Coordinates of C-alpha atoms in Angstrom, one line a residue:
M1 CA 159.3 164.7 106.7
L2 CA 162.4 162.6 107.0
Q3 CA 161.6 161.7 110.7
F4 CA 158.1 160.7 109.6
I5 CA 159.5 158.4 107.0
K6 CA 161.9 156.8 109.6
N7 CA 159.0 156.3 112.1
W8 CA 156.9 154.6 109.5
M9 CA 159.7 152.8 107.6
L10 CA 158.6 149.3 108.7
P11 CA 155.0 149.4 107.4
L12 CA 156.2 151.4 104.3
A13 CA 158.8 148.8 103.4
M14 CA 156.4 145.9 103.9
V15 CA 153.5 147.6 102.0
T16 CA 155.9 148.4 99.2
G17 CA 157.0 144.8 99.1
V18 CA 153.4 143.6 99.0
L19 CA 152.2 146.1 96.3
A20 CA 155.3 146.0 94.1
W21 CA 156.2 142.3 94.5
P22 CA 156.4 141.6 90.7
W23 CA 159.3 144.0 90.5
V24 CA 161.0 143.9 93.9
S25 CA 161.0 140.1 94.0
R26 CA 163.3 140.1 91.0
L27 CA 165.9 141.8 93.2
A28 CA 166.1 138.9 95.7
F29 CA 169.6 138.1 94.4
I30 CA 171.0 141.3 96.1
T31 CA 169.7 140.4 99.5
P32 CA 173.0 138.8 100.7
V33 CA 174.8 142.0 99.5
L34 CA 172.5 144.2 101.6
I35 CA 173.0 142.0 104.7
F36 CA 176.8 142.2 104.1
L37 CA 176.8 146.0 103.8
M38 CA 174.6 146.4 106.9
L39 CA 177.0 144.3 109.0
L40 CA 180.0 146.1 107.5
L41 CA 178.6 149.5 108.6
T42 CA 177.7 148.1 112.0
F43 CA 181.1 146.4 112.6
S44 CA 183.0 149.5 111.4
K45 CA 182.4 151.3 114.7
L46 CA 183.3 148.2 116.8
S47 CA 186.8 148.1 118.1
P48 CA 188.3 144.7 119.0
R49 CA 189.3 146.3 122.3
E50 CA 185.6 146.9 123.1
I51 CA 184.7 143.2 122.8
K52 CA 184.2 141.7 126.2
I53 CA 182.6 138.2 126.4
Q54 CA 180.5 137.9 129.5
R55 CA 178.8 134.9 131.1
E56 CA 175.4 136.1 129.9
H57 CA 176.6 136.0 126.3
I58 CA 177.4 132.3 126.7
W59 CA 173.9 131.6 128.1
L60 CA 172.2 133.5 125.3
L61 CA 174.3 131.7 122.7
V62 CA 173.5 128.3 124.2
I63 CA 169.8 129.1 124.1
Q64 CA 170.0 130.3 120.6
I65 CA 171.9 127.3 119.1
V66 CA 170.7 124.5 121.3
G67 CA 167.2 126.0 121.5
S68 CA 166.9 126.0 117.7
V69 CA 167.7 122.3 117.6
L70 CA 165.3 121.5 120.5
V71 CA 162.4 123.5 119.0
Y72 CA 162.9 121.7 115.6
G73 CA 162.9 118.3 117.3
I74 CA 159.8 119.0 119.3
L75 CA 157.8 120.5 116.4
Y76 CA 159.0 118.1 113.7
Y77 CA 156.3 115.6 114.7
L78 CA 153.7 118.3 114.3
H79 CA 154.9 119.2 110.8
P80 CA 158.5 119.4 109.4
V81 CA 157.8 122.8 107.8
I82 CA 156.5 124.3 111.0
A83 CA 159.6 122.9 112.7
Q84 CA 161.9 124.6 110.2
G85 CA 160.1 127.9 110.5
A86 CA 160.4 127.8 114.3
M87 CA 164.1 126.7 114.2
V88 CA 165.2 129.6 112.0
C89 CA 163.3 132.1 114.3
V90 CA 165.5 130.9 117.2
L91 CA 168.7 130.4 115.2
A92 CA 168.8 133.8 113.5
P93 CA 171.5 136.1 114.9
T94 CA 170.7 139.4 116.7
A95 CA 169.6 142.3 114.6
T96 CA 172.1 145.1 114.0
A97 CA 169.5 147.5 115.3
A98 CA 169.2 145.7 118.7
A99 CA 172.0 147.8 120.2
V100 CA 170.2 151.0 119.2
I101 CA 166.9 149.9 120.8
A102 CA 168.6 148.7 123.9
G103 CA 170.3 152.1 124.3
L104 CA 166.9 153.8 124.0
L105 CA 165.5 151.5 126.6
G106 CA 168.4 152.1 129.0
G107 CA 170.3 149.0 128.3
S108 CA 174.0 148.4 127.5
V109 CA 175.0 149.1 123.9
A110 CA 178.5 147.6 124.6
F111 CA 176.9 144.3 125.8
L112 CA 174.7 144.1 122.7
T113 CA 177.5 145.0 120.3
S114 CA 179.7 142.3 121.7
Y115 CA 176.9 139.7 121.5
L116 CA 176.2 140.7 117.9
L117 CA 179.7 139.7 117.0
V118 CA 179.6 136.5 119.1
C119 CA 176.3 135.2 117.7
N120 CA 177.1 136.1 114.1
V121 CA 180.3 134.0 114.3
A122 CA 178.4 131.1 116.0
V123 CA 175.5 131.2 113.4
A124 CA 178.1 131.2 110.5
I125 CA 179.3 127.9 111.9
A126 CA 176.0 126.4 113.1
A127 CA 173.7 127.2 110.2
P128 CA 175.6 125.2 107.5
L129 CA 175.8 122.3 109.9
L130 CA 172.1 122.3 110.7
F131 CA 170.9 123.0 107.2
S132 CA 173.0 120.1 105.9
F133 CA 170.9 117.7 107.8
I134 CA 167.5 119.5 107.6
G135 CA 167.2 121.6 104.5
V136 CA 167.0 121.2 100.8
H137 CA 170.6 120.0 100.6
Q138 CA 170.2 117.0 103.0
G139 CA 170.1 114.6 100.0
I140 CA 173.8 115.2 99.1
P141 CA 176.8 114.0 101.1
F142 CA 177.4 116.0 104.4
I143 CA 180.8 117.3 103.6
E144 CA 179.6 118.6 100.2
S145 CA 176.5 120.1 101.7
F146 CA 178.3 121.7 104.6
G147 CA 180.9 123.2 102.3
L148 CA 178.3 124.5 99.9
I149 CA 176.1 126.2 102.5
G150 CA 179.2 127.4 104.5
S151 CA 180.7 129.0 101.4
Q152 CA 177.5 131.0 101.0
V153 CA 176.6 131.9 104.7
A154 CA 180.0 132.4 106.3
P155 CA 181.1 135.2 103.9
I156 CA 177.9 137.2 104.6
L157 CA 178.4 137.0 108.4
L158 CA 182.2 136.9 108.9
L159 CA 183.7 138.8 106.0
P160 CA 182.1 142.2 107.1
L161 CA 183.8 141.8 110.4
L162 CA 187.2 141.0 109.0
I163 CA 187.0 143.7 106.4
A164 CA 185.9 146.3 108.9
W165 CA 188.8 145.5 111.2
F166 CA 191.3 145.5 108.3
I167 CA 190.1 148.9 107.3
R168 CA 190.3 150.1 110.9
Y169 CA 194.0 149.3 111.2
T170 CA 195.2 150.0 107.6
L171 CA 192.8 152.7 106.2
P172 CA 191.7 154.9 109.2
S173 CA 190.4 157.6 106.9
V174 CA 188.1 155.1 105.2
Q175 CA 187.0 153.8 108.6
E176 CA 186.1 157.3 109.7
Q177 CA 183.9 157.7 106.6
L178 CA 182.2 154.4 107.2
V179 CA 181.4 155.5 110.8
K180 CA 179.9 158.8 109.4
I181 CA 177.6 157.0 107.1
R182 CA 176.6 154.1 109.4
G183 CA 173.0 155.6 109.4
L184 CA 172.8 154.2 105.9
S185 CA 172.3 150.7 107.3
F186 CA 168.8 151.8 108.3
Y187 CA 167.9 152.4 104.7
L188 CA 169.7 149.2 103.6
W189 CA 167.6 147.3 106.1
A190 CA 164.4 148.9 104.7
A191 CA 165.4 147.9 101.1
G192 CA 166.1 144.4 102.3
L193 CA 162.8 144.2 104.1
T194 CA 161.0 145.4 101.0
I195 CA 162.7 142.7 98.8
V196 CA 162.2 139.8 101.1
T197 CA 158.5 140.8 101.6
G198 CA 158.1 140.9 97.9
S199 CA 159.7 137.5 97.5
T200 CA 157.4 136.0 100.2
V201 CA 154.3 137.4 98.5
K202 CA 155.5 136.0 95.2
F203 CA 155.9 132.6 96.7
L204 CA 152.5 132.8 98.5
L205 CA 150.7 133.7 95.2
Q206 CA 152.4 131.2 93.0
E207 CA 152.1 128.2 95.4
E208 CA 148.9 126.5 96.5
L209 CA 149.2 127.0 100.2
N210 CA 147.3 125.6 103.1
Y211 CA 146.3 128.8 104.9
T212 CA 145.9 126.8 108.1
M213 CA 149.6 126.2 107.8
V214 CA 150.3 129.9 107.3
T215 CA 148.3 130.7 110.4
I216 CA 150.1 128.1 112.5
L217 CA 153.5 129.4 111.3
A218 CA 152.6 132.9 112.3
G219 CA 151.2 131.7 115.7
V220 CA 154.3 129.7 116.4
S221 CA 156.5 132.7 115.4
L222 CA 154.6 134.8 117.9
I223 CA 155.1 132.4 120.8
I224 CA 158.8 132.0 120.0
C225 CA 159.2 135.8 119.8
V226 CA 157.6 136.5 123.1
S227 CA 159.4 133.6 124.8
Q228 CA 162.8 134.8 123.6
F229 CA 162.3 138.3 124.8
L230 CA 161.1 137.0 128.2
L231 CA 163.8 134.4 128.6
G232 CA 166.5 136.9 127.6
R233 CA 165.2 139.4 130.2
R234 CA 165.2 136.6 132.8
I235 CA 168.9 135.9 132.1
G236 CA 169.7 139.6 132.1
W237 CA 168.4 139.9 135.7
I238 CA 171.6 138.1 136.8
K239 CA 173.5 141.3 136.1
N240 CA 170.6 143.6 136.7
D241 CA 170.3 144.4 133.0
P242 CA 167.3 142.6 131.6
V243 CA 166.9 145.0 128.6
S244 CA 170.2 144.1 126.9
S245 CA 169.8 140.4 127.2
G246 CA 166.1 140.6 126.2
Q247 CA 167.0 142.5 123.0
G248 CA 170.0 140.2 122.3
L249 CA 167.9 137.1 122.3
G250 CA 164.6 138.4 121.1
Q251 CA 165.4 141.0 118.4
K252 CA 166.5 139.0 115.3
N253 CA 168.0 139.8 111.9
T254 CA 164.8 138.8 110.3
I255 CA 166.0 139.7 106.8
L256 CA 168.8 137.1 107.1
A257 CA 166.3 134.6 108.7
I258 CA 163.8 134.9 105.8
W259 CA 166.6 134.6 103.2
M260 CA 168.1 131.5 104.9
A261 CA 164.6 129.9 105.1
Q262 CA 163.9 130.7 101.4
V263 CA 167.2 129.4 100.2
Y264 CA 168.1 126.5 102.4
L265 CA 164.8 125.2 103.9
N266 CA 161.3 124.7 102.6
P267 CA 160.3 128.2 101.3
V268 CA 157.0 128.0 103.1
S269 CA 158.9 128.1 106.4
S270 CA 159.9 131.7 105.6
I271 CA 156.4 132.7 106.7
A272 CA 157.5 132.3 110.3
P273 CA 160.4 134.8 110.3
A274 CA 158.3 137.1 108.0
A275 CA 155.7 137.2 110.8
Y276 CA 158.5 137.6 113.4
V277 CA 159.1 141.0 111.8
L278 CA 155.7 142.2 113.0
W279 CA 155.9 140.6 116.4
Q280 CA 159.3 141.9 117.4
N281 CA 158.6 145.4 116.1
S282 CA 155.3 145.4 118.0
I283 CA 157.2 144.4 121.2
N284 CA 159.8 147.0 120.6
S285 CA 157.2 149.7 120.0
Y286 CA 155.4 148.7 123.3
Q287 CA 158.7 148.8 125.2
L288 CA 159.5 152.2 123.9
W289 CA 156.0 153.5 124.7
L290 CA 156.3 152.2 128.3
K291 CA 159.7 153.9 128.6
A292 CA 158.3 157.2 127.4
K293 CA 155.3 156.9 129.8
K294 CA 157.7 156.3 132.7
R295 CA 159.8 159.3 131.6
E296 CA 156.7 161.4 131.5
G297 CA 155.7 160.1 134.9
K298 CA 159.0 161.0 136.4
A299 CA 158.8 164.5 134.9
E300 CA 155.4 165.0 136.4
L301 CA 156.6 163.8 139.8
I302 CA 159.5 166.2 139.7
E303 CA 157.2 169.0 138.8
I304 CA 154.9 168.2 141.7
Q305 CA 157.8 168.0 144.1
S306 CA 159.0 171.3 142.9
K307 CA 155.6 172.9 143.4
I308 CA 155.4 171.4 147.0
L309 CA 158.9 172.7 147.9
L310 CA 158.0 176.1 146.5
S311 CA 154.8 176.2 148.5
L312 CA 156.7 175.2 151.7
K313 CA 159.3 177.9 151.1
E314 CA 156.5 180.5 150.7
R315 CA 154.8 179.3 153.9
I316 CA 158.1 179.5 155.8
K317 CA 158.6 183.1 154.6
Q318 CA 155.2 184.0 155.9

């Protein structure tokens, strides 16, 4: 039963958010806390000695930061809200679950874990800067805007890392307990997804929306999602590890992305990262299915080879 719930947690969380939006949307204020706790549990198993910055990390980071600005600039003339939605889909840091998916697909967990740290630090610096010029705070002086946004975003992304490392070196027994319960981050993610889905539904119902805009945002989100997975895999071929780079660039912390869009940008733009949830999980499901099929194919091939060898041995004996 527990495994069934895990397998269907994505649709269950989203359906719950849709059906129970009047209640779960009221919990939007705890979303930053859930993101903080997810990152804390993730970083608790990351030793500073394991962090190795590679050339591919730099390329992925450049695409993520510079790419978000370029996408915004290109789409701004189509519509500012579409540009904001596209930008946040590129800017959002790697999902904490990316390393797990990469491991299942045969990628490098160490590579993804290091990049998770790198991109979270980078986004903690870049997001306040970009949102000061683009979002709802652009009307106030830059220094004030940057300080306000930075004081809200940076603690969510950087404090979990600092606290996790402080605990590692001063309270090893606590660190061991955090590692033991790291699976709790999965359920925190589900709770966060339920809440941001409910908040999105509340906004959609209370505002008079142009559903052409909704469709375009979802379509742009799909294009960006597929492009990031493909571009990441392309970069990964440099070191013969397309899976790790593909997940690093394509699999996003969508809960954080939706929250940032709802708080710092035009809330309508949050539709893009909300749709990204479906696109990236569809791609991940397809990749895992392909991996399972290949594994089955190899097992069948080994079985056939074994039968052939057995047959040859029997003929030799005759």
